Amino acid sequence: MKRKKAFTLVEVLIVLSIMGVIMSLLLGAVLKARGKVKLSKVHVLMDSISAALRMYADDFGDYPPDNSLLNLSNPSSAECLYYYLGATFIRGRNSSVNAGPYMRFKGEELRAVADKSSCDFDGDGFGDDPTKEIIDPWENKTSQNPDGKQILIYHKIPTHNPSLNKFELYSIGPNGVNDNGSGDDVTNWS
């Protein structure tokens, strides 16, 4: 009688360990690719916001404020960006500007600010929906918090000549730590 050949325990363990090594290599490659996609998304978002800010400045002669928003006290710069870039303006400073919206945001780029959802922006109906803020692909919001923690930030840089005003826009990046524009932070100036 012939004996049937079967896999030994050692052979099975060798095959399983080879499969484990291959899976770990694939997982590392997939995670690295996902990180590159998020990095690419934040560059596209920042380029879009930068272009929208320049269009706003062309219409109004200045960049939008980073810390004032109608009747809302202490708005984040993310809320200001969402409002000023996403709104339609019937009158500007000289009553001749009919402009905006400067940018259409995707749902994945926004998050509702629950604690400010009851705000009424001068009775224009904008406050019927929760105030929204712009977030980067790592879900860091584009704001400077009152406690000084900066996430993905928009700062208007004032000068004595309003036509020379500039802005900074940066994300604290995937590590979630503010390196003030260095480290893994993604900036609009580099």
N, CA, C and O atoms as a DFTB+ gen file, in Angstrom:
760 C
 N C O
     1  1       0.812      -1.173       0.000
     2  2       0.000       0.000       0.000
     3  2       0.871       1.258       0.000
     4  3       1.812       1.389       0.782
     5  1       0.517       2.188      -0.917
     6  2       1.274       3.432      -1.037
     7  2       0.732       4.458      -0.057
     8  3      -0.476       4.592       0.141
     9  1       1.640       5.153       0.529
    10  2       1.247       6.192       1.468
    11  2       1.038       7.506       0.725
    12  3       1.845       7.851      -0.137
    13  1      -0.037       8.257       1.041
    14  2      -0.291       9.557       0.400
    15  2       0.647      10.597       0.987
    16  3       0.898      10.636       2.191
    17  1       1.163      11.450       0.083
    18  2       2.039      12.523       0.558
    19  2       1.188      13.698       1.022
    20  3       0.200      14.050       0.376
    21  1       1.562      14.290       2.113
    22  2       0.880      15.465       2.648
    23  2       1.946      16.497       3.023
    24  3       3.131      16.183       3.131
    25  1       1.492      17.730       3.215
    26  2       2.422      18.763       3.641
    27  2       2.784      18.530       5.097
    28  3       1.941      18.160       5.914
    29  1       4.028      18.751       5.398
    30  2       4.434      18.645       6.795
    31  2       4.153      19.983       7.475
    32  3       3.924      20.995       6.813
    33  1       4.175      19.970       8.767
    34  2       3.934      21.184       9.543
    35  2       4.990      22.242       9.213
    36  3       4.666      23.428       9.140
    37  1       6.201      21.849       9.020
    38  2       7.279      22.782       8.695
    39  2       7.015      23.453       7.350
    40  3       7.206      24.661       7.211
    41  1       6.582      22.687       6.371
    42  2       6.286      23.253       5.051
    43  2       5.136      24.256       5.123
    44  3       5.187      25.313       4.493
    45  1       4.115      23.927       5.880
    46  2       2.975      24.842       6.048
    47  2       3.432      26.130       6.724
    48  3       3.037      27.217       6.302
    49  1       4.254      26.028       7.763
    50  2       4.741      27.218       8.464
    51  2       5.621      28.081       7.556
    52  3       5.560      29.309       7.623
    53  1       6.427      27.457       6.722
    54  2       7.270      28.213       5.792
    55  2       6.409      28.981       4.794
    56  3       6.664      30.156       4.532
    57  1       5.395      28.331       4.239
    58  2       4.496      28.995       3.288
    59  2       3.767      30.153       3.965
    60  3       3.652      31.234       3.387
    61  1       3.272      29.937       5.191
    62  2       2.566      31.008       5.912
    63  2       3.497      32.182       6.220
    64  3       3.079      33.335       6.118
    65  1       4.727      31.915       6.589
    66  2       5.643      33.019       6.881
    67  2       6.004      33.788       5.609
    68  3       6.136      35.011       5.653
    69  1       6.165      33.100       4.486
    70  2       6.422      33.791       3.215
    71  2       5.230      34.673       2.848
    72  3       5.406      35.811       2.413
    73  1       4.015      34.145       3.024
    74  2       2.812      34.944       2.742
    75  2       2.734      36.156       3.666
    76  3       2.326      37.234       3.234
    77  1       3.119      35.994       4.930
    78  2       3.119      37.109       5.879
    79  2       4.081      38.206       5.475
    80  3       3.753      39.389       5.569
    81  1       5.271      37.824       5.023
    82  2       6.261      38.807       4.575
    83  2       5.740      39.562       3.356
    84  3       5.852      40.786       3.286
    85  1       5.174      38.839       2.404
    86  2       4.626      39.478       1.200
    87  2       3.495      40.432       1.567
    88  3       3.430      41.542       1.037
    89  1       2.604      40.018       2.466
    90  2       1.483      40.882       2.878
    91  2       1.984      42.137       3.586
    92  3       1.450      43.223       3.361
    93  1       2.998      42.007       4.434
    94  2       3.505      43.195       5.132
    95  2       4.152      44.173       4.150
    96  3       4.027      45.387       4.311
    97  1       4.837      43.653       3.140
    98  2       5.414      44.532       2.119
    99  2       4.321      45.241       1.324
   100  3       4.427      46.434       1.041
   101  1       3.282      44.510       0.969
   102  2       2.169      45.115       0.230
   103  2       1.454      46.160       1.069
   104  3       1.106      47.229       0.567
   105  1       1.230      45.861       2.345
   106  2       0.546      46.811       3.224
   107  2       1.359      48.097       3.352
   108  3       0.800      49.193       3.312
   109  1       2.674      47.965       3.506
   110  2       3.531      49.152       3.581
   111  2       3.444      49.995       2.324
   112  3       3.380      51.222       2.394
   113  1       3.442      49.336       1.175
   114  2       3.350      50.059      -0.098
   115  2       2.003      50.758      -0.241
   116  3       1.934      51.890      -0.720
   117  1       0.931      50.080       0.177
   118  2      -0.411      50.672       0.087
   119  2      -0.514      51.887       1.003
   120  3      -1.047      52.921       0.598
   121  1      -0.010      51.776       2.236
   122  2      -0.066      52.906       3.165
   123  2       0.768      54.084       2.661
   124  3       0.364      55.238       2.804
   125  1       1.915      53.799       2.078
   126  2       2.749      54.871       1.528
   127  2       2.037      55.562       0.364
   128  3       2.082      56.786       0.243
   129  1       1.381      54.775      -0.488
   130  2       0.642      55.346      -1.622
   131  2      -0.517      56.207      -1.130
   132  3      -0.771      57.275      -1.686
   133  1      -1.226      55.752      -0.092
   134  2      -2.331      56.550       0.460
   135  2      -1.819      57.868       1.029
   136  3      -2.472      58.903       0.894
   137  1      -0.653      57.827       1.664
   138  2      -0.054      59.053       2.186
   139  2       0.282      60.034       1.077
   140  3       0.077      61.238       1.229
   141  1       0.797      59.526      -0.039
   142  2       1.115      60.392      -1.178
   143  2      -0.150      60.994      -1.782
   144  3      -0.146      62.145      -2.217
   145  1      -1.229      60.220      -1.809
   146  2      -2.498      60.736      -2.330
   147  2      -2.993      61.880      -1.452
   148  3      -3.435      62.906      -1.969
   149  1      -2.924      61.716      -0.122
   150  2      -3.364      62.786       0.784
   151  2      -2.487      64.023       0.624
   152  3      -2.985      65.149       0.642
   153  1      -1.196      63.817       0.469
   154  2      -0.286      64.943       0.268
   155  2      -0.621      65.677      -1.022
   156  3      -0.609      66.908      -1.064
   157  1      -0.915      64.929      -2.062
   158  2      -1.315      65.525      -3.338
   159  2      -2.626      66.293      -3.189
   160  3      -2.779      67.380      -3.747
   161  1      -3.575      65.726      -2.433
   162  2      -4.866      66.400      -2.221
   163  2      -4.688      67.725      -1.492
   164  3      -5.333      68.712      -1.845
   165  1      -3.822      67.761      -0.477
   166  2      -3.646      69.013       0.262
   167  2      -2.977      70.060      -0.622
   168  3      -3.289      71.245      -0.502
   169  1      -2.063      69.655      -1.509
   170  2      -1.463      70.615      -2.445
   171  2      -2.525      71.180      -3.387
   172  3      -2.546      72.383      -3.646
   173  1      -3.394      70.331      -3.895
   174  2      -4.469      70.791      -4.788
   175  2      -5.411      71.724      -4.038
   176  3      -5.795      72.768      -4.565
   177  1      -5.791      71.357      -2.805
   178  2      -6.677      72.207      -2.000
   179  2      -6.035      73.567      -1.756
   180  3      -6.694      74.595      -1.915
   181  1      -4.772      73.588      -1.376
   182  2      -4.102      74.857      -1.096
   183  2      -3.929      75.694      -2.361
   184  3      -4.045      76.918      -2.309
   185  1      -3.654      75.054      -3.488
   186  2      -3.572      75.797      -4.753
   187  2      -4.926      76.399      -5.116
   188  3      -4.997      77.533      -5.590
   189  1      -5.998      75.643      -4.895
   190  2      -7.352      76.146      -5.188
   191  2      -7.711      77.312      -4.279
   192  3      -8.253      78.318      -4.736
   193  1      -7.406      77.175      -2.984
   194  2      -7.689      78.261      -2.037
   195  2      -6.859      79.487      -2.399
   196  3      -7.370      80.607      -2.360
   197  1      -5.591      79.296      -2.749
   198  2      -4.728      80.427      -3.126
   199  2      -5.275      81.159      -4.347
   200  3      -5.302      82.389      -4.379
   201  1      -5.709      80.404      -5.347
   202  2      -6.283      81.027      -6.552
   203  2      -7.565      81.777      -6.205
   204  3      -7.795      82.878      -6.706
   205  1      -8.403      81.186      -5.347
   206  2      -9.649      81.844      -4.941
   207  2      -9.355      83.115      -4.146
   208  3     -10.046      84.120      -4.313
   209  1      -8.345      83.079      -3.290
   210  2      -7.966      84.275      -2.533
   211  2      -7.492      85.392      -3.461
   212  3      -7.813      86.560      -3.243
   213  1      -6.737      85.038      -4.484
   214  2      -6.283      86.062      -5.442
   215  2      -7.461      86.658      -6.217
   216  3      -7.488      87.862      -6.471
   217  1      -8.437      85.820      -6.595
   218  2      -9.626      86.344      -7.293
   219  2     -10.409      87.279      -6.378
   220  3     -10.881      88.327      -6.817
   221  1     -10.548      86.902      -5.101
   222  2     -11.232      87.757      -4.129
   223  2     -10.499      89.097      -4.031
   224  3     -11.126      90.156      -4.056
   225  1      -9.173      89.045      -3.921
   226  2      -8.386      90.276      -3.805
   227  2      -8.501      91.133      -5.061
   228  3      -8.505      92.361      -4.969
   229  1      -8.593      90.512      -6.222
   230  2      -8.785      91.280      -7.461
   231  2     -10.105      92.041      -7.433
   232  3     -10.171      93.182      -7.892
   233  1     -11.159      91.419      -6.898
   234  2     -12.473      92.065      -6.851
   235  2     -12.585      93.113      -5.756
   236  3     -13.197      94.160      -5.967
   237  1     -12.005      92.848      -4.588
   238  2     -12.206      93.726      -3.439
   239  2     -10.984      94.566      -3.084
   240  3     -11.058      95.402      -2.183
   241  1      -9.868      94.364      -3.769
   242  2      -8.674      95.151      -3.494
   243  2      -7.916      94.714      -2.258
   244  3      -6.977      95.398      -1.849
   245  1      -8.284      93.613      -1.655
   246  2      -7.635      93.132      -0.441
   247  2      -8.025      91.674      -0.231
   248  3      -9.044      91.213      -0.746
   249  1      -7.215      90.962       0.518
   250  2      -7.571      89.584       0.857
   251  2      -8.625      89.588       1.955
   252  3      -8.723      90.560       2.704
   253  1      -9.412      88.531       2.068
   254  2     -10.429      88.504       3.120
   255  2      -9.782      88.457       4.498
   256  3      -8.660      87.972       4.648
   257  1     -10.494      88.964       5.507
   258  2      -9.941      88.916       6.865
   259  2      -9.813      87.470       7.340
   260  3     -10.539      86.583       6.891
   261  1      -8.872      87.258       8.258
   262  2      -8.701      85.913       8.789
   263  2      -9.305      85.748      10.172
   264  3      -9.211      84.678      10.773
   265  1      -9.937      86.823      10.683
   266  2     -10.470      86.718      12.039
   267  2     -11.742      87.524      12.278
   268  3     -12.072      87.805      13.430
   269  1     -12.458      87.900      11.237
   270  2     -13.730      88.585      11.452
   271  2     -14.759      88.047      10.473
   272  3     -14.481      87.842       9.292
   273  1     -15.944      87.827      10.998
   274  2     -17.002      87.239      10.191
   275  2     -18.345      87.726      10.708
   276  3     -18.930      87.124      11.608
   277  1     -18.823      88.808      10.141
   278  2     -20.124      89.364      10.468
   279  2     -20.371      89.366      11.966
   280  3     -19.581      89.951      12.706
   281  1     -21.450      88.727      12.446
   282  2     -21.792      88.777      13.867
   283  2     -21.202      87.632      14.681
   284  3     -21.589      87.454      15.836
   285  1     -20.298      86.865      14.135
   286  2     -19.722      85.723      14.827
   287  2     -18.487      86.170      15.594
   288  3     -17.566      86.746      15.015
   289  1     -18.468      85.904      16.902
   290  2     -17.303      86.301      17.681
   291  2     -16.247      85.203      17.619
   292  3     -16.560      84.015      17.703
   293  1     -15.013      85.612      17.475
   294  2     -13.857      84.717      17.413
   295  2     -13.975      83.596      16.388
   296  3     -13.779      82.431      16.733
   297  1     -14.286      83.917      15.145
   298  2     -14.337      82.836      14.153
   299  2     -12.924      82.348      13.847
   300  3     -11.959      83.105      13.948
   301  1     -12.817      81.107      13.482
   302  2     -11.514      80.591      13.070
   303  2     -11.242      81.059      11.648
   304  3     -12.160      81.431      10.918
   305  1      -9.977      81.037      11.265
   306  2      -9.658      81.433       9.893
   307  2     -10.278      80.464       8.899
   308  3     -10.540      80.834       7.754
   309  1     -10.518      79.219       9.325
   310  2     -11.168      78.232       8.452
   311  2     -12.606      78.634       8.155
   312  3     -13.080      78.464       7.032
   313  1     -13.300      79.165       9.153
   314  2     -14.673      79.636       8.943
   315  2     -14.685      80.871       8.056
   316  3     -15.551      81.013       7.193
   317  1     -13.721      81.768       8.270
   318  2     -13.629      82.969       7.434
   319  2     -13.376      82.592       5.980
   320  3     -14.014      83.128       5.075
   321  1     -12.445      81.670       5.759
   322  2     -12.166      81.241       4.389
   323  2     -13.400      80.640       3.747
   324  3     -13.720      80.954       2.601
   325  1     -14.097      79.780       4.472
   326  2     -15.293      79.138       3.921
   327  2     -16.329      80.193       3.540
   328  3     -16.922      80.127       2.464
   329  1     -16.543      81.161       4.425
   330  2     -17.555      82.181       4.160
   331  2     -17.145      83.088       3.005
   332  3     -17.899      83.252       2.045
   333  1     -15.961      83.675       3.092
   334  2     -15.565      84.669       2.096
   335  2     -15.293      84.071       0.721
   336  3     -15.493      84.745      -0.290
   337  1     -14.846      82.829       0.662
   338  2     -14.577      82.216      -0.639
   339  2     -15.784      81.487      -1.199
   340  3     -15.876      81.295      -2.412
   341  1     -16.712      81.076      -0.345
   342  2     -17.868      80.308      -0.802
   343  2     -19.135      81.119      -0.966
   344  3     -20.130      80.602      -1.474
   345  1     -19.129      82.379      -0.549
   346  2     -20.343      83.200      -0.595
   347  2     -20.434      83.997      -1.897
   348  3     -19.433      84.228      -2.575
   349  1     -21.648      84.407      -2.226
   350  2     -21.878      85.317      -3.346
   351  2     -22.089      86.702      -2.762
   352  3     -22.927      86.884      -1.879
   353  1     -21.339      87.673      -3.244
   354  2     -21.430      89.036      -2.726
   355  2     -22.174      89.900      -3.723
   356  3     -21.808      89.973      -4.897
   357  1     -23.234      90.562      -3.240
   358  2     -24.030      91.421      -4.106
   359  2     -23.412      92.803      -4.159
   360  3     -23.416      93.456      -5.203
   361  1     -22.886      93.244      -3.039
   362  2     -22.251      94.559      -2.993
   363  2     -20.898      94.441      -2.329
   364  3     -20.728      93.733      -1.336
   365  1     -19.955      95.137      -2.890
   366  2     -18.638      95.189      -2.277
   367  2     -18.448      96.540      -1.635
   368  3     -19.409      97.259      -1.360
   369  1     -17.227      96.867      -1.406
   370  2     -16.896      98.133      -0.773
   371  2     -17.421      99.312      -1.578
   372  3     -17.858     100.310      -1.005
   373  1     -17.382      99.206      -2.895
   374  2     -17.799     100.319      -3.741
   375  2     -19.179     100.101      -4.353
   376  3     -19.555     100.812      -5.285
   377  1     -19.936      99.137      -3.849
   378  2     -21.307      98.828      -4.289
   379  2     -21.400      98.422      -5.750
   380  3     -22.501      98.265      -6.278
   381  1     -20.269      98.250      -6.407
   382  2     -20.336      97.841      -7.806
   383  2     -19.848      96.410      -8.004
   384  3     -19.878      95.890      -9.119
   385  1     -19.406      95.784      -6.940
   386  2     -18.863      94.434      -7.060
   387  2     -19.966      93.400      -6.868
   388  3     -20.567      93.310      -5.797
   389  1     -20.218      92.643      -7.885
   390  2     -21.069      91.464      -7.782
   391  2     -20.144      90.291      -8.040
   392  3     -19.750      90.042      -9.179
   393  1     -19.800      89.578      -6.992
   394  2     -18.752      88.574      -7.134
   395  2     -19.026      87.342      -6.294
   396  3     -19.893      87.333      -5.419
   397  1     -18.265      86.309      -6.586
   398  2     -18.324      85.068      -5.833
   399  2     -19.402      84.149      -6.348
   400  3     -20.209      84.563      -7.181
   401  1     -19.446      82.966      -5.902
   402  2     -18.448      82.376      -5.015
   403  2     -17.136      82.150      -5.749
   404  3     -17.107      81.930      -6.959
   405  1     -16.063      82.209      -4.995
   406  2     -14.731      82.062      -5.567
   407  2     -14.267      80.614      -5.574
   408  3     -13.322      80.252      -6.274
   409  1     -14.947      79.795      -4.785
   410  2     -14.548      78.394      -4.709
   411  2     -15.741      77.543      -4.316
   412  3     -16.538      77.925      -3.459
   413  1     -15.853      76.401      -4.942
   414  2     -16.847      75.394      -4.562
   415  2     -16.101      74.303      -3.806
   416  3     -15.193      73.668      -4.342
   417  1     -16.492      74.097      -2.569
   418  2     -15.815      73.112      -1.738
   419  2     -16.472      71.747      -1.872
   420  3     -17.691      71.642      -2.011
   421  1     -15.655      70.708      -1.829
   422  2     -16.159      69.340      -1.822
   423  2     -16.521      68.982      -0.386
   424  3     -15.959      69.531       0.561
   425  1     -17.459      68.062      -0.236
   426  2     -17.876      67.645       1.100
   427  2     -16.735      67.150       1.967
   428  3     -16.738      67.371       3.178
   429  1     -15.759      66.483       1.365
   430  2     -14.631      65.952       2.129
   431  2     -13.685      67.049       2.608
   432  3     -12.816      66.792       3.441
   433  1     -13.841      68.270       2.092
   434  2     -12.986      69.386       2.488
   435  2     -13.614      70.232       3.592
   436  3     -13.016      71.213       4.033
   437  1     -14.817      69.862       4.043
   438  2     -15.543      70.662       5.025
   439  2     -15.972      69.822       6.214
   440  3     -16.170      68.611       6.115
   441  1     -16.109      70.512       7.346
   442  2     -16.644      69.885       8.546
   443  2     -17.499      70.935       9.251
   444  3     -17.127      72.106       9.326
   445  1     -18.646      70.502       9.763
   446  2     -19.531      71.420      10.482
   447  2     -18.924      71.764      11.831
   448  3     -18.286      70.931      12.474
   449  1     -19.133      73.003      12.245
   450  2     -18.692      73.449      13.559
   451  2     -19.923      73.440      14.442
   452  3     -20.724      74.374      14.408
   453  1     -20.078      72.400      15.224
   454  2     -21.309      72.170      15.979
   455  2     -21.600      73.267      16.991
   456  3     -22.755      73.658      17.158
   457  1     -20.570      73.774      17.673
   458  2     -20.828      74.746      18.729
   459  2     -21.220      76.117      18.203
   460  3     -21.562      76.995      18.995
   461  1     -21.182      76.329      16.891
   462  2     -21.555      77.625      16.325
   463  2     -22.714      77.488      15.353
   464  3     -22.955      78.385      14.545
   465  1     -23.434      76.376      15.421
   466  2     -24.454      76.106      14.413
   467  2     -25.676      77.009      14.527
   468  3     -26.463      77.089      13.584
   469  1     -25.854      77.688      15.649
   470  2     -27.031      78.537      15.795
   471  2     -26.761      79.981      15.402
   472  3     -27.626      80.838      15.579
   473  1     -25.597      80.261      14.881
   474  2     -25.249      81.636      14.509
   475  2     -26.116      82.118      13.362
   476  3     -26.383      81.376      12.417
   477  1     -26.546      83.347      13.449
   478  2     -27.276      83.958      12.346
   479  2     -26.395      85.061      11.792
   480  3     -26.106      86.036      12.486
   481  1     -25.978      84.920      10.578
   482  2     -25.094      85.887       9.955
   483  2     -25.914      87.028       9.372
   484  3     -26.238      87.028       8.185
   485  1     -26.247      87.999      10.214
   486  2     -26.944      89.205       9.770
   487  2     -28.294      88.914       9.134
   488  3     -28.749      89.681       8.285
   489  1     -28.937      87.833       9.522
   490  2     -30.271      87.534       9.022
   491  2     -30.324      87.130       7.572
   492  3     -31.397      87.148       6.967
   493  1     -29.190      86.764       6.993
   494  2     -29.202      86.421       5.571
   495  2     -29.514      84.956       5.312
   496  3     -29.507      84.514       4.163
   497  1     -29.786      84.206       6.359
   498  2     -30.121      82.798       6.179
   499  2     -28.922      81.890       6.156
   500  3     -29.073      80.669       6.181
   501  1     -27.721      82.461       6.109
   502  2     -26.523      81.632       6.080
   503  2     -26.406      80.822       7.362
   504  3     -25.894      79.702       7.341
   505  1     -26.869      81.369       8.466
   506  2     -26.774      80.692       9.752
   507  2     -27.760      79.565       9.934
   508  3     -27.755      78.911      10.977
   509  1     -28.619      79.312       8.935
   510  2     -29.551      78.199       9.051
   511  2     -28.831      76.859       9.041
   512  3     -29.306      75.896       9.642
   513  1     -27.704      76.787       8.374
   514  2     -26.893      75.579       8.366
   515  2     -25.750      75.774       9.349
   516  3     -25.385      76.906       9.666
   517  1     -25.188      74.678       9.829
   518  2     -24.042      74.841      10.723
   519  2     -22.904      75.564      10.011
   520  3     -22.690      75.385       8.812
   521  1     -22.190      76.370      10.759
   522  2     -21.004      77.000      10.216
   523  2     -20.046      75.889       9.829
   524  3     -19.937      74.879      10.524
   525  1     -19.365      76.076       8.734
   526  2     -18.439      75.041       8.282
   527  2     -17.024      75.584       8.297
   528  3     -16.799      76.790       8.193
   529  1     -16.086      74.678       8.427
   530  2     -14.682      75.041       8.351
   531  2     -14.000      74.096       7.377
   532  3     -14.424      72.957       7.184
   533  1     -12.936      74.595       6.771
   534  2     -12.204      73.811       5.785
   535  2     -11.216      72.913       6.521
   536  3     -10.541      73.348       7.454
   537  1     -11.139      71.657       6.091
   538  2     -10.183      70.729       6.686
   539  2      -9.277      70.161       5.598
   540  3      -9.644      70.126       4.423
   541  1      -8.106      69.722       5.999
   542  2      -7.192      69.089       5.050
   543  2      -7.461      67.585       5.017
   544  3      -8.293      67.107       5.788
   545  1      -6.790      66.827       4.159
   546  2      -7.068      65.390       4.050
   547  2      -6.822      64.595       5.332
   548  3      -7.336      63.486       5.473
   549  1      -6.045      65.142       6.269
   550  2      -5.820      64.458       7.539
   551  2      -6.846      64.899       8.572
   552  3      -6.746      64.545       9.746
   553  1      -7.842      65.679       8.129
   554  2      -8.921      66.220       8.946
   555  2      -8.430      67.196      10.000
   556  3      -9.036      67.335      11.062
   557  1      -7.328      67.872       9.700
   558  2      -6.889      69.005      10.507
   559  2      -7.623      70.215       9.964
   560  3      -7.641      70.426       8.752
   561  1      -8.220      71.005      10.819
   562  2      -8.961      72.151      10.296
   563  2      -8.029      73.279       9.903
   564  3      -6.909      73.385      10.402
   565  1      -8.505      74.112       9.010
   566  2      -7.706      75.228       8.509
   567  2      -7.936      76.437       9.398
   568  3      -8.578      77.402       8.986
   569  1      -7.422      76.388      10.600
   570  2      -7.694      77.510      11.489
   571  2      -6.605      77.687      12.522
   572  3      -5.722      76.847      12.696
   573  1      -6.706      78.819      13.201
   574  2      -5.889      79.067      14.377
   575  2      -6.861      79.072      15.546
   576  3      -7.759      79.912      15.608
   577  1      -6.689      78.156      16.451
   578  2      -7.598      78.047      17.589
   579  2      -7.293      79.117      18.617
   580  3      -6.161      79.594      18.696
   581  1      -8.316      79.514      19.430
   582  2      -8.093      80.535      20.445
   583  2      -7.000      80.155      21.443
   584  3      -6.356      81.041      22.005
   585  1      -6.774      78.855      21.678
   586  2      -5.753      78.445      22.636
   587  2      -4.343      78.493      22.041
   588  3      -3.382      78.067      22.682
   589  1      -4.223      79.006      20.829
   590  2      -2.922      79.169      20.208
   591  2      -2.457      77.984      19.386
   592  3      -1.437      78.078      18.704
   593  1      -3.173      76.874      19.429
   594  2      -2.789      75.717      18.618
   595  2      -3.172      75.992      17.180
   596  3      -4.343      76.226      16.880
   597  1      -2.219      75.968      16.311
   598  2      -2.493      76.234      14.909
   599  2      -2.537      74.922      14.156
   600  3      -1.711      74.038      14.385
   601  1      -3.494      74.792      13.263
   602  2      -3.634      73.560      12.497
   603  2      -3.297      73.916      11.037
   604  3      -2.177      74.360      10.787
   605  1      -4.201      73.746      10.066
   606  2      -3.957      74.237       8.697
   607  2      -4.421      75.684       8.703
   608  3      -5.603      75.951       8.922
   609  1      -3.539      76.593       8.472
   610  2      -3.773      77.989       8.821
   611  2      -3.804      78.914       7.619
   612  3      -3.057      78.749       6.655
   613  1      -4.697      79.897       7.709
   614  2      -4.707      81.029       6.782
   615  2      -4.427      82.258       7.616
   616  3      -5.156      82.543       8.567
   617  1      -3.384      82.989       7.276
   618  2      -3.083      84.270       7.919
   619  2      -2.963      85.326       6.842
   620  3      -2.245      85.149       5.858
   621  1      -3.661      86.408       7.033
   622  2      -3.467      87.566       6.167
   623  2      -2.277      88.322       6.735
   624  3      -2.220      88.578       7.938
   625  1      -1.335      88.677       5.886
   626  2      -0.148      89.402       6.335
   627  2      -0.317      90.857       5.925
   628  3      -0.114      91.201       4.761
   629  1      -0.689      91.721       6.880
   630  2      -0.934      93.119       6.519
   631  2       0.366      93.889       6.275
   632  3       1.402      93.610       6.877
   633  1       0.274      94.852       5.384
   634  2       1.364      95.793       5.145
   635  2       0.744      97.180       5.152
   636  3      -0.475      97.320       5.248
   637  1       1.570      98.190       5.053
   638  2       1.040      99.560       5.028
   639  2       0.343      99.864       3.715
   640  3      -0.482     100.776       3.651
   641  1       0.654      99.130       2.683
   642  2       0.024      99.310       1.381
   643  2      -0.902      98.124       1.134
   644  3      -0.421      97.010       0.924
   645  1      -2.240      98.336       1.152
   646  2      -3.165      97.215       1.006
   647  2      -2.957      96.394      -0.260
   648  3      -3.282      95.206      -0.284
   649  1      -2.424      97.005      -1.308
   650  2      -2.226      96.233      -2.538
   651  2      -1.070      95.236      -2.410
   652  3      -0.906      94.354      -3.252
   653  1      -0.274      95.385      -1.353
   654  2       0.851      94.476      -1.146
   655  2       0.552      93.384      -0.123
   656  3       1.414      92.552       0.159
   657  1      -0.654      93.376       0.432
   658  2      -0.976      92.353       1.420
   659  2      -0.816      90.968       0.827
   660  3      -1.092      90.743      -0.351
   661  1      -0.372      90.057       1.649
   662  2      -0.175      88.680       1.235
   663  2      -0.857      87.769       2.236
   664  3      -1.495      88.229       3.183
   665  1      -0.717      86.484       2.016
   666  2      -1.298      85.530       2.947
   667  2      -0.414      84.304       3.073
   668  3       0.367      83.988       2.175
   669  1      -0.545      83.620       4.197
   670  2       0.100      82.338       4.428
   671  2      -0.992      81.292       4.526
   672  3      -2.061      81.539       5.083
   673  1      -0.715      80.148       3.990
   674  2      -1.648      79.035       4.084
   675  2      -0.802      77.796       4.274
   676  3       0.042      77.478       3.436
   677  1      -1.028      77.087       5.383
   678  2      -0.276      75.847       5.537
   679  2      -1.022      74.821       6.368
   680  3      -1.874      75.144       7.196
   681  1      -0.665      73.564       6.110
   682  2      -1.234      72.424       6.819
   683  2      -0.175      71.890       7.766
   684  3       1.010      71.881       7.433
   685  1      -0.590      71.449       8.934
   686  2       0.378      70.873       9.866
   687  2       0.796      69.475       9.439
   688  3       1.662      68.865      10.067
   689  1       0.194      68.970       8.389
   690  2       0.645      67.715       7.800
   691  2       0.173      66.467       8.516
   692  3      -0.630      66.531       9.447
   693  1       0.684      65.327       8.068
   694  2       0.185      64.048       8.561
   695  2       0.501      63.760      10.021
   696  3      -0.227      63.000      10.660
   697  1       1.573      64.345      10.575
   698  2       1.898      64.017      11.962
   699  2       1.040      64.788      12.965
   700  3       1.073      64.481      14.156
   701  1       0.276      65.779      12.513
   702  2      -0.615      66.521      13.399
   703  2       0.095      67.468      14.342
   704  3      -0.516      67.967      15.287
   705  1       1.372      67.727      14.110
   706  2       2.155      68.613      14.965
   707  2       2.523      69.859      14.173
   708  3       3.013      69.769      13.047
   709  1       2.284      71.022      14.771
   710  2       2.606      72.279      14.107
   711  2       4.106      72.531      14.193
   712  3       4.645      72.781      15.271
   713  1       4.765      72.461      13.051
   714  2       6.193      72.749      12.970
   715  2       6.427      74.146      12.398
   716  3       7.515      74.438      11.901
   717  1       5.415      75.006      12.466
   718  2       5.484      76.382      11.966
   719  2       5.992      76.465      10.533
   720  3       6.833      77.301      10.204
   721  1       5.468      75.587       9.690
   722  2       5.800      75.629       8.275
   723  2       7.008      74.809       7.890
   724  3       7.387      74.799       6.719
   725  1       7.627      74.119       8.833
   726  2       8.760      73.253       8.484
   727  2       8.386      71.806       8.814
   728  3       7.217      71.513       9.067
   729  1       9.354      70.915       8.812
   730  2       9.054      69.503       9.083
   731  2       8.157      68.939       7.997
   732  3       8.433      69.106       6.809
   733  1       7.082      68.270       8.400
   734  2       6.169      67.698       7.400
   735  2       5.018      68.642       7.062
   736  3       4.100      68.264       6.335
   737  1       5.062      69.879       7.591
   738  2       4.026      70.855       7.256
   739  2       4.042      71.132       5.750
   740  3       5.099      71.137       5.120
   741  1       2.865      71.358       5.193
   742  2       2.728      71.662       3.766
   743  2       2.350      73.132       3.662
   744  3       1.350      73.553       4.243
   745  1       3.137      73.926       2.927
   746  2       2.927      75.371       2.878
   747  2       2.648      75.855       1.466
   748  3       2.895      75.145       0.491
   749  1       2.123      77.091       1.368
   750  2       1.924      77.696       0.050
   751  2       3.131      78.520      -0.370
   752  3       3.120      79.108      -1.451
   753  1       4.157      78.578       0.443
   754  2       5.323      79.377       0.095
   755  2       6.546      78.532      -0.253
   756  3       7.619      79.087      -0.489
   757  1       6.418      77.231      -0.291
   758  2       7.582      76.414      -0.667
   759  2       7.251      75.523      -1.838
   760  3       8.104      74.763      -2.297
